[in-house]
């Protein structure tokens, strides 16, 4: 028989499953929607804790309606509002399902219509053809699905089994795809089913069998846990968002990743500051990462800051309070050629270790890109003392010149005109930092 859950609309079974908690359907409910018979639930929990068959403890409840024992329920109006907030707009979902129907029946498409066949049976000897649009199939199928649910809800032993018209049977059978394919989100179908219902109608998810089977305890926040499960899945399968200090950083690092690690570049999405018009800077990286966390963005998000005083201060700020596990902050790595690099300060020119003090993204495209018109590395100008980390902050002089050399290098690399030699090692190291950060959850 299996451990069954049932979704009911006004008392009519509209969907069911077994041997699992329906996580995606659970997201349309909240803990305030939970109902339970407290004494029944207490006995079930106690029996499960002892490792005994819970059914043996429930003889006193044989006369109770199983649908009143444990589950979640609320109005169609509330569910529809939540579905729309999650992006399940009825019109959009309808168009998506129409495209799916056309894709599944591609071989049976003629002049934009589906040619559907009613196969011969013992009672119906002749094969019947219908030419209908995918939109009609969807609308007719959903109406027939509800019609059948209504008929079965009122069916009694001795009654004739409810029957659908020929076209209704064909159309509703076409919807089997949306139930059989595990990749299809059940909320797509749910929003279309509910869009024709009265706002005050009740949608109910009966989980009493699953409670008896020990899938969870009655005190657990099942809907909250289901939502977290989906968040974890999204964080694992969705793109890893990379936030950088500026639009130039995002653009060149994204291009460089596709050059040095094309095998994994597609799994990272660099936040496009040019298109979003979002402000840049180290302080904005901190604010944006915390804003993403506060908003509950499900993706893994990596903040990549410069290897300078401001970047070290940003990491210190982000460490307290700690961020959720899918939000990670890292700084650019140390560079060998930055350990004795030309600098200018109050005491004049010098050679200093600028790691952790002045290494912006421009430093990571090889020493050749840092060579100025005079044949020497473009120097660092010391600007101010960052008291948070007690380190001087430095900035690359003539940065625009260096950026033009980087753009030219990337253009040549993308055209296959330069070898991917050791000059690309710093970028390979950055790629590995992103990979390790994404895997550190």
Short mmCIF file of C-alpha atoms in Angstrom, two decimals:
data_model
loop_
_atom_site.label_atom_id
_atom_site.label_comp_id
_atom_site.label_asym_id
_atom_site.label_seq_id
_atom_site.Cartn_x
_atom_site.Cartn_y
_atom_site.Cartn_z
CA UNK A 1 0.00 0.00 0.00
CA UNK A 2 2.77 2.42 0.81
CA UNK A 3 2.89 5.54 2.97
CA UNK A 4 0.45 7.88 1.23
CA UNK A 5 -0.09 11.63 1.16
CA UNK A 6 -3.17 13.17 -0.41
CA UNK A 7 -3.88 16.67 -1.73
CA UNK A 8 -7.53 17.61 -1.47
CA UNK A 9 -9.50 20.51 -2.89
CA UNK A 10 -12.78 21.03 -1.08
CA UNK A 11 -12.66 17.40 0.04
CA UNK A 12 -11.89 16.04 -3.46
CA UNK A 13 -8.67 14.11 -4.04
CA UNK A 14 -6.77 15.98 -6.74
CA UNK A 15 -3.33 14.49 -6.29
CA UNK A 16 -1.52 11.89 -4.26
CA UNK A 17 1.78 10.15 -3.80
CA UNK A 18 3.57 7.74 -1.56
CA UNK A 19 6.85 7.01 0.16
CA UNK A 20 7.96 10.65 0.21
CA UNK A 21 7.19 14.03 1.69
CA UNK A 22 5.98 16.23 -1.21
CA UNK A 23 8.52 19.00 -0.62
CA UNK A 24 7.55 21.30 -3.49
CA UNK A 25 3.84 21.13 -2.67
CA UNK A 26 4.69 21.75 0.98
CA UNK A 27 6.12 25.16 0.07
CA UNK A 28 2.61 26.56 -0.53
CA UNK A 29 1.77 25.96 3.14
CA UNK A 30 3.09 27.57 6.31
CA UNK A 31 3.25 26.29 9.86
CA UNK A 32 0.18 28.31 10.83
CA UNK A 33 -1.76 26.12 8.35
CA UNK A 34 -1.04 22.93 10.31
CA UNK A 35 -3.93 21.00 11.85
CA UNK A 36 -3.74 17.90 14.02
CA UNK A 37 -5.71 15.84 16.50
CA UNK A 38 -3.42 16.34 19.49
CA UNK A 39 -4.16 13.09 21.34
CA UNK A 40 -3.93 11.00 18.16
CA UNK A 41 -0.67 12.68 17.13
CA UNK A 42 0.78 12.19 20.63
CA UNK A 43 0.07 8.46 20.54
CA UNK A 44 1.59 8.14 17.06
CA UNK A 45 4.77 9.92 18.17
CA UNK A 46 5.07 7.72 21.26
CA UNK A 47 4.56 4.50 19.27
CA UNK A 48 7.13 5.55 16.69
CA UNK A 49 9.61 6.45 19.44
CA UNK A 50 9.26 2.95 20.88
CA UNK A 51 9.74 1.42 17.44
CA UNK A 52 6.29 -0.16 17.50
CA UNK A 53 3.63 -0.21 14.81
CA UNK A 54 1.71 3.00 15.35
CA UNK A 55 -1.49 1.48 14.00
CA UNK A 56 -1.70 -0.75 17.09
CA UNK A 57 -2.08 2.37 19.24
CA UNK A 58 -4.93 3.88 17.25
CA UNK A 59 -7.88 1.54 17.72
CA UNK A 60 -9.70 4.27 19.67
CA UNK A 61 -9.66 6.49 16.59
CA UNK A 62 -11.15 4.12 14.02
CA UNK A 63 -14.29 6.24 13.70
CA UNK A 64 -12.36 9.46 13.07
CA UNK A 65 -12.12 10.98 9.62
CA UNK A 66 -8.53 10.31 8.56
CA UNK A 67 -8.48 13.72 6.88
CA UNK A 68 -8.87 15.48 10.21
CA UNK A 69 -5.89 13.89 11.96
CA UNK A 70 -2.74 15.59 10.65
CA UNK A 71 -1.78 17.84 7.77
CA UNK A 72 -1.95 21.38 6.42
CA UNK A 73 -4.82 23.40 4.98
CA UNK A 74 -5.76 26.92 4.01
CA UNK A 75 -7.87 28.77 1.46
CA UNK A 76 -7.36 28.79 -2.29
CA UNK A 77 -7.01 32.57 -2.12
CA UNK A 78 -4.05 32.26 0.26
CA UNK A 79 -2.42 29.49 -1.79
CA UNK A 80 -2.80 31.46 -5.03
CA UNK A 81 -1.21 34.51 -3.46
CA UNK A 82 1.75 32.42 -2.29
CA UNK A 83 2.12 30.71 -5.67
CA UNK A 84 2.24 34.05 -7.46
CA UNK A 85 4.82 35.33 -4.99
CA UNK A 86 6.96 32.30 -5.88
CA UNK A 87 6.65 33.17 -9.58
CA UNK A 88 3.86 30.75 -10.51
CA UNK A 89 1.62 33.13 -12.43
CA UNK A 90 -1.29 31.25 -14.08
CA UNK A 91 -0.76 32.80 -17.52
CA UNK A 92 2.97 32.11 -17.50
CA UNK A 93 2.48 28.55 -16.23
CA UNK A 94 -0.20 27.93 -18.85
CA UNK A 95 2.13 29.03 -21.65
CA UNK A 96 4.93 26.87 -20.27
CA UNK A 97 2.70 23.81 -20.12
CA UNK A 98 1.37 24.45 -23.65
CA UNK A 99 4.94 24.46 -24.95
CA UNK A 100 5.62 21.23 -23.08
CA UNK A 101 2.55 19.59 -24.62
CA UNK A 102 3.65 20.65 -28.09
CA UNK A 103 7.15 19.33 -27.42
CA UNK A 104 5.95 15.96 -26.16
CA UNK A 105 3.58 15.60 -29.15
CA UNK A 106 5.92 17.10 -31.74
CA UNK A 107 5.44 14.18 -34.15
CA UNK A 108 1.66 14.62 -34.03
CA UNK A 109 1.63 18.37 -34.80
CA UNK A 110 -0.05 19.48 -38.06
CA UNK A 111 -0.62 23.13 -38.97
CA UNK A 112 -0.14 24.19 -35.36
CA UNK A 113 -2.68 21.66 -34.06
CA UNK A 114 -2.30 18.37 -32.26
CA UNK A 115 -3.73 15.29 -33.93
CA UNK A 116 -4.88 13.15 -31.04
CA UNK A 117 -6.07 9.58 -31.44
CA UNK A 118 -8.61 7.59 -29.49
CA UNK A 119 -7.36 4.03 -29.86
CA UNK A 120 -9.85 1.21 -30.60
CA UNK A 121 -11.12 -0.75 -27.61
CA UNK A 122 -13.46 -3.68 -27.16
CA UNK A 123 -16.35 -1.23 -26.80
CA UNK A 124 -15.15 1.28 -29.42
CA UNK A 125 -13.90 -0.49 -32.53
CA UNK A 126 -13.05 2.61 -34.57
CA UNK A 127 -10.00 4.83 -34.14
CA UNK A 128 -11.08 8.44 -33.64
CA UNK A 129 -9.02 11.52 -34.49
CA UNK A 130 -9.28 14.97 -32.96
CA UNK A 131 -7.46 18.08 -34.19
CA UNK A 132 -7.09 20.53 -31.34
CA UNK A 133 -4.61 23.14 -30.17
CA UNK A 134 -2.35 22.48 -27.21
CA UNK A 135 -4.12 25.32 -25.38
CA UNK A 136 -7.45 23.50 -25.85
CA UNK A 137 -5.92 20.23 -24.69
CA UNK A 138 -4.70 21.92 -21.52
CA UNK A 139 -7.98 23.72 -20.77
CA UNK A 140 -10.13 20.67 -21.54
CA UNK A 141 -7.80 18.35 -19.66
CA UNK A 142 -7.82 20.46 -16.50
CA UNK A 143 -11.62 20.80 -16.59
CA UNK A 144 -11.95 17.04 -17.08
CA UNK A 145 -9.46 16.37 -14.30
CA UNK A 146 -11.60 18.42 -11.88
CA UNK A 147 -14.79 16.84 -13.23
CA UNK A 148 -13.43 13.36 -12.56
CA UNK A 149 -12.24 14.37 -9.08
CA UNK A 150 -15.70 15.76 -8.31
CA UNK A 151 -17.42 12.60 -9.57
CA UNK A 152 -15.17 10.26 -7.63
CA UNK A 153 -15.62 12.39 -4.52
CA UNK A 154 -19.37 11.75 -4.68
CA UNK A 155 -19.12 8.15 -5.89
CA UNK A 156 -20.65 5.46 -3.70
CA UNK A 157 -20.46 1.69 -3.84
CA UNK A 158 -23.07 0.47 -6.30
CA UNK A 159 -22.94 3.62 -8.44
CA UNK A 160 -21.70 3.52 -12.01
CA UNK A 161 -18.13 4.69 -12.34
CA UNK A 162 -17.95 8.30 -13.50
CA UNK A 163 -17.19 8.63 -17.19
CA UNK A 164 -15.73 11.43 -19.28
CA UNK A 165 -16.52 12.27 -22.87
CA UNK A 166 -14.18 10.92 -25.58
CA UNK A 167 -12.25 14.19 -26.02
CA UNK A 168 -12.12 14.77 -22.27
CA UNK A 169 -10.51 11.36 -21.74
CA UNK A 170 -7.93 12.02 -24.43
CA UNK A 171 -7.07 15.48 -23.11
CA UNK A 172 -6.80 14.41 -19.49
CA UNK A 173 -4.56 11.52 -20.52
CA UNK A 174 -2.25 14.05 -22.20
CA UNK A 175 -1.69 15.62 -18.78
CA UNK A 176 -0.13 12.39 -17.47
CA UNK A 177 3.19 13.81 -18.63
CA UNK A 178 3.03 16.47 -15.90
CA UNK A 179 2.60 13.78 -13.24
CA UNK A 180 4.95 11.10 -14.56
CA UNK A 181 7.96 13.34 -15.26
CA UNK A 182 9.68 13.97 -11.92
CA UNK A 183 11.38 17.05 -13.38
CA UNK A 184 8.03 18.84 -13.79
CA UNK A 185 7.25 21.10 -10.84
CA UNK A 186 3.83 20.11 -9.40
CA UNK A 187 3.11 23.77 -8.63
CA UNK A 188 2.73 24.44 -12.36
CA UNK A 189 -0.32 22.21 -12.51
CA UNK A 190 -1.60 23.27 -9.10
CA UNK A 191 -1.85 26.96 -9.99
CA UNK A 192 -3.92 26.15 -13.08
CA UNK A 193 -6.22 23.84 -11.12
CA UNK A 194 -6.79 26.48 -8.44
CA UNK A 195 -7.18 29.48 -10.76
CA UNK A 196 -10.75 28.43 -11.57
CA UNK A 197 -11.76 27.78 -7.96
CA UNK A 198 -13.62 29.96 -5.47
CA UNK A 199 -11.21 31.92 -3.24
CA UNK A 200 -12.79 30.53 -0.07
CA UNK A 201 -12.39 26.88 -1.16
CA UNK A 202 -10.01 24.86 1.04
CA UNK A 203 -6.84 23.18 -0.15
CA UNK A 204 -5.67 20.46 2.22
CA UNK A 205 -2.61 18.22 2.36
CA UNK A 206 -3.32 15.09 4.39
CA UNK A 207 -0.06 13.76 5.87
CA UNK A 208 -1.50 11.43 8.50
CA UNK A 209 -0.12 8.26 6.85
CA UNK A 210 3.36 9.76 6.69
CA UNK A 211 3.20 10.67 10.38
CA UNK A 212 2.18 7.11 11.23
CA UNK A 213 5.07 5.81 9.12
CA UNK A 214 7.53 7.93 11.10
CA UNK A 215 8.61 10.32 8.34
CA UNK A 216 8.52 13.11 10.93
CA UNK A 217 7.13 13.91 14.38
CA UNK A 218 3.99 15.94 14.90
CA UNK A 219 5.97 18.76 16.51
CA UNK A 220 8.25 19.21 13.50
CA UNK A 221 7.84 22.24 11.25
CA UNK A 222 7.32 20.09 8.15
CA UNK A 223 6.55 22.94 5.74
CA UNK A 224 9.51 24.99 6.96
CA UNK A 225 11.83 21.99 6.59
CA UNK A 226 10.50 21.33 3.08
CA UNK A 227 11.26 24.91 2.09
CA UNK A 228 14.78 24.61 3.50
CA UNK A 229 15.27 21.37 1.56
CA UNK A 230 14.38 23.19 -1.66
CA UNK A 231 16.69 26.04 -0.74
CA UNK A 232 19.53 23.56 -0.29
CA UNK A 233 18.71 21.98 -3.65
CA UNK A 234 18.65 25.39 -5.32
CA UNK A 235 21.92 26.33 -3.69
CA UNK A 236 23.46 23.12 -5.03
CA UNK A 237 22.05 23.26 -8.57
CA UNK A 238 21.65 26.98 -9.24
CA UNK A 239 24.54 29.16 -10.47
CA UNK A 240 27.09 30.35 -7.95
CA UNK A 241 26.77 34.15 -7.79
CA UNK A 242 30.07 36.01 -7.56
CA UNK A 243 30.03 39.57 -6.21
CA UNK A 244 33.09 41.70 -6.93
CA UNK A 245 34.11 45.22 -5.96
CA UNK A 246 33.43 46.82 -9.32
CA UNK A 247 32.05 46.36 -12.82
CA UNK A 248 35.55 46.05 -14.32
CA UNK A 249 36.45 43.28 -11.86
CA UNK A 250 33.28 41.37 -12.71
CA UNK A 251 33.76 41.71 -16.46
CA UNK A 252 37.42 40.67 -16.71
CA UNK A 253 37.25 37.90 -14.12
CA UNK A 254 34.25 36.39 -15.90
CA UNK A 255 36.14 36.45 -19.20
CA UNK A 256 39.29 35.06 -17.60
CA UNK A 257 37.43 32.19 -15.96
CA UNK A 258 36.09 31.10 -19.34
CA UNK A 259 39.67 31.07 -20.66
CA UNK A 260 41.51 29.27 -17.85
CA UNK A 261 38.68 26.97 -16.65
CA UNK A 262 36.09 26.66 -19.43
CA UNK A 263 35.03 23.33 -17.90
CA UNK A 264 33.45 25.01 -14.84
CA UNK A 265 32.96 28.64 -15.91
CA UNK A 266 29.27 28.12 -16.69
CA UNK A 267 28.54 27.32 -13.06
CA UNK A 268 29.48 30.83 -11.93
CA UNK A 269 27.49 34.00 -12.60
CA UNK A 270 29.34 37.26 -12.02
CA UNK A 271 27.03 40.00 -10.81
CA UNK A 272 26.74 42.45 -13.70
CA UNK A 273 27.13 45.87 -12.09
CA UNK A 274 26.94 47.62 -15.46
CA UNK A 275 23.46 46.32 -16.24
CA UNK A 276 22.10 46.61 -12.70
CA UNK A 277 23.67 50.06 -12.13
CA UNK A 278 24.53 48.89 -8.63
CA UNK A 279 27.20 50.78 -6.71
CA UNK A 280 30.66 49.25 -6.41
CA UNK A 281 33.36 49.34 -3.77
CA UNK A 282 34.40 47.14 -0.88
CA UNK A 283 31.77 48.57 1.46
CA UNK A 284 29.06 47.76 -1.08
CA UNK A 285 30.30 44.17 -1.36
CA UNK A 286 29.78 43.79 2.39
CA UNK A 287 26.36 45.45 2.26
CA UNK A 288 25.23 43.45 -0.78
CA UNK A 289 26.32 40.12 0.67
CA UNK A 290 24.45 40.82 3.90
CA UNK A 291 21.42 42.00 1.90
CA UNK A 292 21.41 38.77 -0.11
CA UNK A 293 21.54 36.79 3.13
CA UNK A 294 18.77 38.85 4.72
CA UNK A 295 16.56 38.35 1.66
CA UNK A 296 17.13 34.58 1.78
CA UNK A 297 18.65 34.28 -1.71
CA UNK A 298 18.96 30.52 -2.19
CA UNK A 299 21.99 30.44 -4.48
CA UNK A 300 25.50 30.08 -3.20
CA UNK A 301 26.98 33.58 -3.16
CA UNK A 302 30.71 34.31 -3.08
CA UNK A 303 32.05 37.78 -2.34
CA UNK A 304 35.48 38.18 -3.93
CA UNK A 305 37.38 41.19 -2.59
CA UNK A 306 40.79 42.60 -3.41
CA UNK A 307 43.94 41.48 -1.64
CA UNK A 308 44.41 44.89 -0.04
CA UNK A 309 43.76 46.60 3.29
CA UNK A 310 40.14 47.38 2.44
CA UNK A 311 39.56 43.75 1.39
CA UNK A 312 41.04 42.39 4.62
CA UNK A 313 38.84 44.79 6.59
CA UNK A 314 35.79 43.57 4.65
CA UNK A 315 36.54 39.94 5.54
CA UNK A 316 36.89 40.94 9.18
CA UNK A 317 33.52 42.71 9.09
CA UNK A 318 31.76 39.78 7.41
CA UNK A 319 33.09 37.30 9.97
CA UNK A 320 30.97 38.82 12.76
CA UNK A 321 28.13 38.04 12.82
CA UNK A 322 28.66 34.92 10.76
CA UNK A 323 26.78 34.56 7.48
CA UNK A 324 24.61 31.55 6.51
CA UNK A 325 26.61 28.64 5.11
CA UNK A 326 25.85 29.39 1.45
CA UNK A 327 27.39 32.88 1.66
CA UNK A 328 31.17 32.93 1.47
CA UNK A 329 33.69 35.78 1.41
CA UNK A 330 37.21 35.37 0.01
CA UNK A 331 40.01 37.71 -0.98
CA UNK A 332 42.33 37.48 -3.97
CA UNK A 333 45.49 35.39 -3.34
CA UNK A 334 49.02 36.54 -2.61
CA UNK A 335 51.39 37.00 -5.56
CA UNK A 336 55.11 36.29 -5.68
CA UNK A 337 55.84 39.32 -7.87
CA UNK A 338 53.98 41.54 -5.42
CA UNK A 339 56.44 40.79 -2.58
CA UNK A 340 58.88 43.44 -3.80
CA UNK A 341 56.90 45.89 -5.90
CA UNK A 342 57.57 49.60 -6.68
CA UNK A 343 55.65 51.99 -4.40
CA UNK A 344 55.43 55.73 -3.78
CA UNK A 345 54.75 57.16 -0.34
CA UNK A 346 55.60 60.07 1.93
CA UNK A 347 59.20 58.85 2.09
CA UNK A 348 59.53 58.59 -1.71
CA UNK A 349 59.94 55.56 -3.98
CA UNK A 350 60.50 52.15 -2.46
CA UNK A 351 60.12 48.42 -2.99
CA UNK A 352 57.47 46.90 -0.72
CA UNK A 353 55.40 43.76 -0.25
CA UNK A 354 51.95 44.93 -1.43
CA UNK A 355 50.15 41.63 -0.75
CA UNK A 356 47.28 42.36 1.61
CA UNK A 357 47.82 46.09 1.05
CA UNK A 358 47.34 47.03 -2.61
CA UNK A 359 46.70 44.01 -4.86
CA UNK A 360 43.59 44.84 -6.86
CA UNK A 361 42.28 42.62 -9.66
CA UNK A 362 44.61 44.30 -12.19
CA UNK A 363 47.55 42.53 -10.52
CA UNK A 364 46.35 39.05 -11.52
CA UNK A 365 46.86 39.08 -15.30
CA UNK A 366 50.62 38.64 -15.13
CA UNK A 367 53.47 41.03 -14.54
CA UNK A 368 53.60 41.93 -18.25
CA UNK A 369 50.26 43.75 -18.01
CA UNK A 370 51.66 45.87 -15.16
CA UNK A 371 54.62 47.18 -17.19
CA UNK A 372 54.15 50.88 -17.89
CA UNK A 373 55.19 52.99 -20.90
CA UNK A 374 58.61 53.53 -19.31
CA UNK A 375 59.32 49.80 -19.24
CA UNK A 376 58.92 49.53 -15.46
CA UNK A 377 56.00 48.20 -13.37
CA UNK A 378 53.32 50.83 -12.77
CA UNK A 379 53.91 51.82 -9.12
CA UNK A 380 51.56 51.72 -6.14
CA UNK A 381 50.66 54.97 -4.40
CA UNK A 382 50.14 54.65 -0.65
CA UNK A 383 46.94 56.49 0.29
CA UNK A 384 45.81 55.95 3.88
CA UNK A 385 46.09 53.79 6.97
CA UNK A 386 43.21 51.36 7.43
CA UNK A 387 42.87 51.31 11.20
CA UNK A 388 40.58 48.25 11.18
CA UNK A 389 43.46 46.00 10.13
CA UNK A 390 46.30 48.42 10.95
CA UNK A 391 47.61 48.28 7.37
CA UNK A 392 48.27 50.90 4.73
CA UNK A 393 46.02 50.94 1.68
CA UNK A 394 47.64 51.40 -1.73
CA UNK A 395 46.30 52.05 -5.20
CA UNK A 396 47.77 51.31 -8.61
CA UNK A 397 48.78 54.46 -10.49
CA UNK A 398 47.74 54.83 -14.13
CA UNK A 399 45.20 52.04 -13.61
CA UNK A 400 43.40 52.78 -16.88
CA UNK A 401 46.59 52.02 -18.84
CA UNK A 402 46.94 48.64 -17.11
CA UNK A 403 43.27 47.85 -17.75
CA UNK A 404 43.72 48.51 -21.47
CA UNK A 405 46.63 46.05 -21.54
CA UNK A 406 44.46 43.46 -19.73
CA UNK A 407 41.61 43.92 -22.22
CA UNK A 408 44.05 43.43 -25.10
CA UNK A 409 45.40 40.26 -23.48
CA UNK A 410 41.91 38.84 -23.04
CA UNK A 411 40.99 39.68 -26.64
CA UNK A 412 44.11 37.88 -27.86
CA UNK A 413 43.49 34.86 -25.61
CA UNK A 414 39.88 34.53 -26.74
CA UNK A 415 41.12 34.61 -30.34
CA UNK A 416 43.66 31.87 -29.57
CA UNK A 417 46.58 34.19 -30.27
CA UNK A 418 48.46 33.81 -26.95
CA UNK A 419 49.53 30.68 -25.11
CA UNK A 420 47.91 29.82 -21.80
CA UNK A 421 51.26 29.70 -20.06
CA UNK A 422 52.39 30.45 -16.49
CA UNK A 423 51.30 34.09 -16.71
CA UNK A 424 47.74 32.77 -16.25
CA UNK A 425 48.59 30.95 -13.01
CA UNK A 426 47.23 33.72 -10.73
CA UNK A 427 43.89 33.47 -12.54
CA UNK A 428 43.95 29.69 -12.25
CA UNK A 429 44.45 30.17 -8.52
CA UNK A 430 41.46 32.54 -8.37
CA UNK A 431 39.41 29.92 -10.22
CA UNK A 432 40.40 27.34 -7.61
CA UNK A 433 39.46 29.74 -4.81
CA UNK A 434 35.98 30.06 -6.33
CA UNK A 435 35.68 26.27 -6.71
CA UNK A 436 36.79 25.61 -3.13
CA UNK A 437 34.47 28.31 -1.78
CA UNK A 438 31.51 26.89 -3.68
CA UNK A 439 32.24 23.43 -2.25
CA UNK A 440 32.77 24.61 1.33
CA UNK A 441 29.10 24.59 2.37
#
